[in-house]
XYZ file of C-alpha atoms in Angstrom:
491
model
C 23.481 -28.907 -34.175
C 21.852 -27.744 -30.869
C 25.022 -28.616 -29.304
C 26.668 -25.918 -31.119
C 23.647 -23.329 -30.450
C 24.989 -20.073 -27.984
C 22.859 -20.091 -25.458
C 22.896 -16.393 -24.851
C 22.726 -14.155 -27.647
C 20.881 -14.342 -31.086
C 22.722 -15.108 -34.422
C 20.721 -13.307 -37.219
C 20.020 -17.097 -38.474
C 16.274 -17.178 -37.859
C 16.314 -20.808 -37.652
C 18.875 -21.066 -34.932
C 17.686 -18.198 -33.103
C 14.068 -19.366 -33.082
C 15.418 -22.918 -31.593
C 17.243 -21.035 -28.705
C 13.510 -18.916 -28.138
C 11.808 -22.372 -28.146
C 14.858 -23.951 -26.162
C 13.630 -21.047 -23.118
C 9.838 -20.803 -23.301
C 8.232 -22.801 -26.239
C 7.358 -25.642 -23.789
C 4.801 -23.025 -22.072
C 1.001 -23.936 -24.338
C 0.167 -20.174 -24.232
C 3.399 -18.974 -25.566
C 2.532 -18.387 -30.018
C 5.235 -18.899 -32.712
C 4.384 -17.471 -35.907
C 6.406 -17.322 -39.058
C 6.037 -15.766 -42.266
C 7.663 -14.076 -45.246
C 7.832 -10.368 -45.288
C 5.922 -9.190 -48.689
C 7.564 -9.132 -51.641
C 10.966 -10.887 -50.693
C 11.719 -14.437 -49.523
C 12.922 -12.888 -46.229
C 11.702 -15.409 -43.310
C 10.176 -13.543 -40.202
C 8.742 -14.663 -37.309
C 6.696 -12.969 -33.812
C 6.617 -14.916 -30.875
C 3.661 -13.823 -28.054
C 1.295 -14.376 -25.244
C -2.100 -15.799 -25.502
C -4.056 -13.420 -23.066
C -1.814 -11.023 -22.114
C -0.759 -9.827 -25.910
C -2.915 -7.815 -28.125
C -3.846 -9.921 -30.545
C -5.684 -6.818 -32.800
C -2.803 -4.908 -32.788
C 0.018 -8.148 -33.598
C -2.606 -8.253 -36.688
C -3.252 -5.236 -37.899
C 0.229 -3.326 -36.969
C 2.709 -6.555 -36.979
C 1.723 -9.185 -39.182
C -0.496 -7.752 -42.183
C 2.064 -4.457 -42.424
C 5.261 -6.733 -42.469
C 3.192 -9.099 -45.000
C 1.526 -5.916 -47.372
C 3.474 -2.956 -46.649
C 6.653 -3.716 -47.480
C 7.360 -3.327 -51.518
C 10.458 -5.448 -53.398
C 13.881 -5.037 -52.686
C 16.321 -5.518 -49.835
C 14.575 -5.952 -46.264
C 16.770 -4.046 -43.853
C 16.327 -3.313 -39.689
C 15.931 0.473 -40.332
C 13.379 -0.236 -43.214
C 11.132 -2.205 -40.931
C 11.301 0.398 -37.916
C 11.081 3.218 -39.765
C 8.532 2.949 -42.506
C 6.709 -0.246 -41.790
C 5.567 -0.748 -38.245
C 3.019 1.299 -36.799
C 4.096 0.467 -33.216
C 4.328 3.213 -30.603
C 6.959 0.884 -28.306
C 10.051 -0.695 -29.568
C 13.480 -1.465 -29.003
C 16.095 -3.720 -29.784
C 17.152 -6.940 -27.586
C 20.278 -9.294 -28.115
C 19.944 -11.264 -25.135
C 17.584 -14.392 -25.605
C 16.834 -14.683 -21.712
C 15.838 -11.001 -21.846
C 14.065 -11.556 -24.523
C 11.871 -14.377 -22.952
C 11.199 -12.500 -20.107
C 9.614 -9.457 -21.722
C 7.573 -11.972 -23.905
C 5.742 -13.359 -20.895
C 4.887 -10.157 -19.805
C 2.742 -9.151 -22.618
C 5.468 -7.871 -25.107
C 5.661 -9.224 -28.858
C 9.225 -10.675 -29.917
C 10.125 -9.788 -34.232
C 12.987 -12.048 -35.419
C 14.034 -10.988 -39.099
C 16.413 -13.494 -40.683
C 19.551 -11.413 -41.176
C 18.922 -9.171 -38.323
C 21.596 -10.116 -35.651
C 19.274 -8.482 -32.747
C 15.337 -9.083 -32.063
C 12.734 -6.336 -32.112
C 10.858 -5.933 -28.845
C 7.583 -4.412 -29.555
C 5.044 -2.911 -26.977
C 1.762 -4.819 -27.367
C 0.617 -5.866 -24.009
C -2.640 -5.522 -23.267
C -3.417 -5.969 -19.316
C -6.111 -6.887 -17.457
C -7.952 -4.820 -15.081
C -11.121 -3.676 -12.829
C -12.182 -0.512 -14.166
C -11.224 2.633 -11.513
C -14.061 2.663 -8.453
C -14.459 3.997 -5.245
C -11.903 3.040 -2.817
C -13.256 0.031 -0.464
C -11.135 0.280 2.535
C -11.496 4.566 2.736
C -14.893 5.684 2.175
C -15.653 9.208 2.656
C -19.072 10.919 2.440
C -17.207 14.387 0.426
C -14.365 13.855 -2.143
C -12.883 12.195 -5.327
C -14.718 8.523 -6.114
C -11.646 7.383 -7.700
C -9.437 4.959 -6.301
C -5.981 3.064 -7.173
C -6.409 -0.400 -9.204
C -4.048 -3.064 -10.003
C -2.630 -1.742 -13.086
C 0.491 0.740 -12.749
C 0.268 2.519 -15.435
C -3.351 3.283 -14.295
C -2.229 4.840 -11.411
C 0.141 6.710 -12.501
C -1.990 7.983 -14.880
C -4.468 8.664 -11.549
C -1.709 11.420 -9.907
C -1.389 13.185 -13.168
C -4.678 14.295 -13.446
C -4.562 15.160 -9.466
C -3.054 18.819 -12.067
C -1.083 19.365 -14.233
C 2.465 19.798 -12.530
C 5.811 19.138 -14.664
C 7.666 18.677 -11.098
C 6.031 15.036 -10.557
C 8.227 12.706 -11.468
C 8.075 8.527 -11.465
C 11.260 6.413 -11.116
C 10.929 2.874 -12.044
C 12.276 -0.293 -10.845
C 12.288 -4.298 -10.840
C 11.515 -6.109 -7.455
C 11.566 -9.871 -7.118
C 14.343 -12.315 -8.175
C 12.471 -14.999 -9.671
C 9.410 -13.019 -10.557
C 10.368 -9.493 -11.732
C 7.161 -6.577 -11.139
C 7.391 -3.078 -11.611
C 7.236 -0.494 -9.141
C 7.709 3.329 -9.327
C 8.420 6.110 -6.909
C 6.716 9.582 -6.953
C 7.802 12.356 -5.877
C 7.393 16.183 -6.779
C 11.517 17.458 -7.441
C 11.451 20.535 -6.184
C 9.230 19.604 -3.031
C 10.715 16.034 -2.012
C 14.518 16.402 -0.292
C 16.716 14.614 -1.973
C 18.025 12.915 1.034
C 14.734 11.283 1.654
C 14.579 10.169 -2.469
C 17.866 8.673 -2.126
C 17.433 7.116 1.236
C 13.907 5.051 -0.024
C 15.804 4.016 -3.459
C 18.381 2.490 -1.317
C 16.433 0.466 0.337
C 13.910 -0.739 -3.138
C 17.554 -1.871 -4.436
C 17.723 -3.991 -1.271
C 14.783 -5.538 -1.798
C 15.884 -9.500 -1.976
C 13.018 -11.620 -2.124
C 11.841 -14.230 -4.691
C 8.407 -12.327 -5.224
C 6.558 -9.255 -4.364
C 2.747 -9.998 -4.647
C 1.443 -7.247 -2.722
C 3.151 -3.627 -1.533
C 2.779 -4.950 2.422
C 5.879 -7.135 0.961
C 7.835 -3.449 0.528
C 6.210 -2.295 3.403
C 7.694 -4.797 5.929
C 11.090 -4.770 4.452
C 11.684 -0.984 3.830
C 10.607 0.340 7.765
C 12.907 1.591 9.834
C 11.748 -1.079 12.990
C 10.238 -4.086 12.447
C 9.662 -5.198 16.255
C 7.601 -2.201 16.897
C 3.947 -2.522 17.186
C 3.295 0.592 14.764
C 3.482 0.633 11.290
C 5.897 2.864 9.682
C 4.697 3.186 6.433
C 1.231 4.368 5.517
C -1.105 2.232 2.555
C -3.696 3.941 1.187
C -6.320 3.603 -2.085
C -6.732 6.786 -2.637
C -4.788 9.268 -5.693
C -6.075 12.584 -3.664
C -3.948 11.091 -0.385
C -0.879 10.518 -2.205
C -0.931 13.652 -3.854
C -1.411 15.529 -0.897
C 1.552 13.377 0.916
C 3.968 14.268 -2.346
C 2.809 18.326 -1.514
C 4.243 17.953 1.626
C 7.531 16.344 0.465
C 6.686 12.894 0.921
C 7.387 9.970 -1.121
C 5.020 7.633 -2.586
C 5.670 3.638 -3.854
C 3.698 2.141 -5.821
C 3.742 -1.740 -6.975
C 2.358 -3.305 -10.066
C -0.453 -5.534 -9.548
C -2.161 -3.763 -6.118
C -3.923 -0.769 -5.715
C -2.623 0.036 -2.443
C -0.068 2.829 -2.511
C 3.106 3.571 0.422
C 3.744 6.986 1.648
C 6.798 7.292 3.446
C 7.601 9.367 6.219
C 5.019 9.131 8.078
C 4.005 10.302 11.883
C 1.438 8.897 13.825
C -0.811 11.908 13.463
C -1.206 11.020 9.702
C -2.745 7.815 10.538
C -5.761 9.892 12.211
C -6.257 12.346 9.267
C -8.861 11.911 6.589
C -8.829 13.635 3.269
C -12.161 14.823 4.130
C -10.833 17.167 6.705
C -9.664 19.488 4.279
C -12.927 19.168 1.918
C -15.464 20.393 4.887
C -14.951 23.348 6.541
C -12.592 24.146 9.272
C -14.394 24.034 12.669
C -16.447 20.453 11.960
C -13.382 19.071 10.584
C -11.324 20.495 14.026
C -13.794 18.442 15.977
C -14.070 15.327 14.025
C -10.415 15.494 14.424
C -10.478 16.034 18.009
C -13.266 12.830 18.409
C -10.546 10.789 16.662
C -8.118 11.181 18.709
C -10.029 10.836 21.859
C -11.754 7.541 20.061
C -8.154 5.885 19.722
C -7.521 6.932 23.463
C -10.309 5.415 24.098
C -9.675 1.860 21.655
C -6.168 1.725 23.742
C -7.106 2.580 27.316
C -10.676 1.882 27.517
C -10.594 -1.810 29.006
C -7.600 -1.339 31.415
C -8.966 1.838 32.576
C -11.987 0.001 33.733
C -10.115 -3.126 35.019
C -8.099 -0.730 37.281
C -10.611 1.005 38.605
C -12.898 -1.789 39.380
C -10.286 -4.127 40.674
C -7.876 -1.317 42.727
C -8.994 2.247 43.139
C -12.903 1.949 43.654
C -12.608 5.023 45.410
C -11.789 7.116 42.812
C -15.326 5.615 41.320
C -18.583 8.311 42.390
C -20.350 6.643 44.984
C -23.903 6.018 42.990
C -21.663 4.778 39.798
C -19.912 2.213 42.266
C -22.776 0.733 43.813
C -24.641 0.759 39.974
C -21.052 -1.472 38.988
C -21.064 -3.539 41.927
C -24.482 -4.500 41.754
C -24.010 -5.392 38.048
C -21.113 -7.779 38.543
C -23.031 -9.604 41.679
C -22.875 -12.977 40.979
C -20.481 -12.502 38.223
C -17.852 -15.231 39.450
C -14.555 -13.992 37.046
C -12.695 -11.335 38.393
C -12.675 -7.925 35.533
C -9.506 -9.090 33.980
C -10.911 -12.640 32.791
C -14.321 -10.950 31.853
C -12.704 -8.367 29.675
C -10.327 -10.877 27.954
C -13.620 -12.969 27.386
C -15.461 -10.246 26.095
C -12.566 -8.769 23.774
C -11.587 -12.121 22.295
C -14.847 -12.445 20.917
C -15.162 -9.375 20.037
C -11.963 -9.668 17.530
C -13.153 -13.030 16.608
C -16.399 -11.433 15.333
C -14.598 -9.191 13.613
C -12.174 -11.177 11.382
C -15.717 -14.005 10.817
C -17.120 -10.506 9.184
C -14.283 -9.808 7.394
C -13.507 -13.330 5.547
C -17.533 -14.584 4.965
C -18.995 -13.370 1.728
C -19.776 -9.693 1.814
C -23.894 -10.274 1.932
C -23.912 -12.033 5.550
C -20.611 -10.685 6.882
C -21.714 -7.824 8.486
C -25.040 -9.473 9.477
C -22.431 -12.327 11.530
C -20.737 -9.242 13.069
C -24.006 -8.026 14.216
C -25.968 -10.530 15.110
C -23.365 -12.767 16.679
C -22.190 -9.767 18.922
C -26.241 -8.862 20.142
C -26.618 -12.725 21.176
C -23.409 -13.879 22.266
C -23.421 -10.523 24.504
C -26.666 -10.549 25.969
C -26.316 -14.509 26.372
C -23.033 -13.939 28.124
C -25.197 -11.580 30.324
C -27.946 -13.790 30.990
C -25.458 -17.000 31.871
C -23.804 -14.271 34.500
C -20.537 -14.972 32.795
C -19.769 -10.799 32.288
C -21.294 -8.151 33.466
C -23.586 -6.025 31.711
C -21.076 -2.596 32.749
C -18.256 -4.837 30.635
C -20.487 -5.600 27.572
C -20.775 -1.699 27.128
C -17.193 -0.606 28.009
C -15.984 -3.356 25.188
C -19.017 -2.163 22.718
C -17.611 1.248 23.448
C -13.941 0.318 22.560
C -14.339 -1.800 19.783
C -16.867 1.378 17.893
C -13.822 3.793 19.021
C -11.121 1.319 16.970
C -13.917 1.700 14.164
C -13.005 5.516 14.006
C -9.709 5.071 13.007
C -9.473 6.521 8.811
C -6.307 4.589 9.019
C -7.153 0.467 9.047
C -3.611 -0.827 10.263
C -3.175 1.968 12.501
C -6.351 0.693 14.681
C -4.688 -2.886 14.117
C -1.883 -1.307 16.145
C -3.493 -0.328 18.554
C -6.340 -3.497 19.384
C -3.100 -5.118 19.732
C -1.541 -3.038 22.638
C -4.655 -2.944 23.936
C -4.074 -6.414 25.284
C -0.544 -5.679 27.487
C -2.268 -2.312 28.789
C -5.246 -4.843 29.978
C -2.481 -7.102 31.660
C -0.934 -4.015 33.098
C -3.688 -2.942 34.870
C -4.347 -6.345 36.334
C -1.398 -6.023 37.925
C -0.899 -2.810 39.113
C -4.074 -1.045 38.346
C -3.936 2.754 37.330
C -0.422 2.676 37.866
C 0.355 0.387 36.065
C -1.720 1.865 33.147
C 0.267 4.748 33.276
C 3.531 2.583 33.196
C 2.765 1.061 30.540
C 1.668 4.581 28.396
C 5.323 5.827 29.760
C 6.491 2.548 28.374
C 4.384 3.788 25.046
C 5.600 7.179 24.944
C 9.124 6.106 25.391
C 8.906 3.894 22.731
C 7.333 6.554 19.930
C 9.856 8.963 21.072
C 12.114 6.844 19.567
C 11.040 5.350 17.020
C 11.609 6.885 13.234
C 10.318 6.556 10.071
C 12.543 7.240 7.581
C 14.899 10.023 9.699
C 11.555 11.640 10.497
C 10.350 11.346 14.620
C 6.939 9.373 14.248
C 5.263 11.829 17.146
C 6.194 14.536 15.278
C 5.664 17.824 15.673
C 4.618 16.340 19.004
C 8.384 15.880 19.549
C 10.572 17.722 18.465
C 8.447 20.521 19.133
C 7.144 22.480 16.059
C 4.542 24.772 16.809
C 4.207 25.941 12.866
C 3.434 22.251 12.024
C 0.554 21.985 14.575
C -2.295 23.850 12.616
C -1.635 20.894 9.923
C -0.834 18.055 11.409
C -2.646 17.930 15.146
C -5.434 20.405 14.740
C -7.571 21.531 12.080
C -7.279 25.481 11.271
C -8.949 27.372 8.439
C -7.318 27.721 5.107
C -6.578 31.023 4.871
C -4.532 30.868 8.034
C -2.327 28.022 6.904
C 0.578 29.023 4.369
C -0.531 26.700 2.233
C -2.432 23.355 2.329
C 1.191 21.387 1.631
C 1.820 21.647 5.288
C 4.426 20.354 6.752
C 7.870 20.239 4.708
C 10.351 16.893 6.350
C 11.448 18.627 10.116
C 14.394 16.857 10.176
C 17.217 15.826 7.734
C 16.812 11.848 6.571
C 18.849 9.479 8.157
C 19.874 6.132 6.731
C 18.407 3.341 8.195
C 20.658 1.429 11.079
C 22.094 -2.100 9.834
């Protein structure tokens, strides 16, 4: 007989069709067959589930006992059941056994009614997740507590209560060939330019991968260049972030099973904003803005500064703070290029030994290890003590950064600018930043110039994005609106 069995589409025999169900996914232990007889008639049913991931309450109370009391004598139709009997808020119909499986091992219950030529797909998953805290990787001392989680639905949920606004709207999609997750765009319609909605569906549909575990996945294959150095698309934890990015016309992704949201366009200048500097006044959060920008100066060019100065143009060095550096590196027997790649290489080792040991003794590693291997490096004469501060310096600037991949970005240039210096010393530093500027000139993310309203020049933009001004001299808090038209990405 199971030679004769379609292999795609139910029958309305419940026998046969609960063979081809069984046939897909009954070899999984955690996948639940139950049959029964609807009350009162010698109709066979039957629900098929998943242990874990399946409500089992709700398959009781609103599946099984009102199929099993509910329904009185006489003829059991599809309409009958839907209508009157289950107490189900989700349902729909499926005729397609693979599409059926799939939606079963996601949480959803499967109803086959002998007689009924299509199954009944009702919503009973029940997922699992953290409940909503404060986001890890963006603490600030004033604002919201609450923070993305690994459920979608959750936040979603999050950016509706941001207000109540009937504009926001969610589009939702499958990524992943073999493993299928959800993920939804946000935008606000009357904000967001069409262009740019268009442009970032495009490239979700493109999206050809077996599996999407994590929204870095979308975030490496949507950007407009993946050789550059910078990232193109900003991640963040927080609801208030992404609301205030879809105010100003932006875009937001979000991917089932992280908590870390995608904002796209972005411009550098976003990756050096904090919510927080629109929750304190204006003139603190003008400076803190102004300190951030001079720390990642200072996380890029601090080392190579120092190398070229030291190494080439000691003249340009006051005569007391000269002989003070020279009489630190006496005896020192690297030159300031091998002492600063000492120094910084531990440094970022230190770091990433914090970041992977268990959170008690991470940060005491990071400490600790940094206070002895410096002062032993001292001591041995390896470094100089002038180099242990100029690195301590840099590596608390990097920390300064709101924006965690943007201060990747730049403790990785940091390393050519170093070489540069070597080589040519201060001109060669400011080679390489013309080499830098060049570069972000160019570079786009999604249509939109990354150093804008650097370039092109927008002067309206600048109270928003570069400095800090008070409210009631900005328009409105939405800022900047997309300065350029969206351009498709180049093949």
């Amino acid at each position: 007989m199971k030679q004769n069995l379609d292999p795609d589409s139910f029958t309305g025999d419940i026998t046969i069709d609960l063979e081809l169900v069984k046939n897909k996914i009954g070899h999984n232990s955690d996948v639940h067959f139950r049959e029964f007889y609807i009350g009162g008639t010698d109709v066979c049913a039957a629900i098929i589930f998943v242990e874990g991931l399946s409500d089992r309450e709700l398959i009781d109370k609103h599946i099984i006992r009102a199929l099993m009391v509910n329904v009185a004598n006489g003829t059991v139709s599809k309409e009958l059941i839907t209508n009157q009997v289950l107490s189900i808020g989700e349902l729909a119909e499926e005729r397609i056994i693979h599409n059926l499986s799939a939606k079963v091992l996601t949480g959803s219950t499967a109803l086959l009614i002998h007689g009924v030529p299509n199954a009944l797909v009702l919503g009973t998953t029940k997922a699992k997740s953290r409940p909503i805290e404060e986001p890890v990787s963006e603490a600030l001392v004033r604002g919201p507590r609450l923070g993305f989680t690994e459920t979608l639905c959750d936040n979603t949920a999050l950016l509706r209560q941001q207000g109540e606004n009937a504009n926001l709207s969610f589009i939702k999609f499958q990524v992943g060939q073999r493993t299928k997750k959800e993920l939804v765009i946000a935008y606000i319609k009357d904000i967001a330019d069409p262009d740019l909605i268009e442009e970032v569906k495009k490239r979700i549909k493109k999206i050809d991968v077996d599996d999407v575990p994590e929204s870095g996945y979308v975030e490496q294959l949507i950007e407009d260049n993946y050789l550059s150095p910078f990232t193109q698309v900003q991640n963040t934890e927080r609801p208030d972030r992404v609301f205030s990015a879809l105010m100003e016309g932006r875009v937001a992704i979000l991917l089932d099973g992280t908590p870390f949201a995608l904002i796209v366009p972005v411009t550098f200048s976003m990756m050096l904003h904090s919510p927080e500097d629109y929750y304190e006044r204006w003139l603190p959060s003008f400076l803190f803005r102004l300190l951030r920008y001079l720390a990642a100066a200072i996380s890029l060019f601090g080392p190579s500064l120092y190398i070229s100065f030291v190494s080439f143009h000691q003249g340009m060095i006051p005569t007391k703070l000269a002989l003070s550096i020279m009489g630190t590196r006496d005896g020192v027997p690297f030159p300031a290029i091998i002492e600063a790649l000492i120094m910084e290489v531990t440094i970022e080792i230190l770091r990433e030994a914090g970041l992977r040991l268990p959170k008690p003794i991470g940060p005491t590693i990071g400490i600790v290890g940094g206070l002895v291997i410096g002062e032993a490096a001292v001591q041995a004469g390896i470094v100089s003590p002038i180099m242990v501060i100029v690195v301590a310096l840099t590596a608390i600037s990097s920390f300064a950064i709101p924006q965690y991949s943007a201060g990747i970005s730049l403790r990785l240039l940091r390393f050519p600018a170093m070489f540069f210096a070597a080589v040519f010393g201060l001109y060669g530093v400011v080679l390489f930043a013309l080499f830098l500027c060049s570069h972000l000139v160019k570079l786009k993310s999604f249509g939109v110039p990354y150093v804008s309203p650097i370039m092109p020049d927008r002067l309206n933009n600048w109270t928003a994005n570069v400095i800090r001004m008070p409210l009631m001299k900005m328009k409105r808090k939405a800022m900047n609106r997309m300065p350029v038209k969206i351009a498709s990405r180049k093949k």
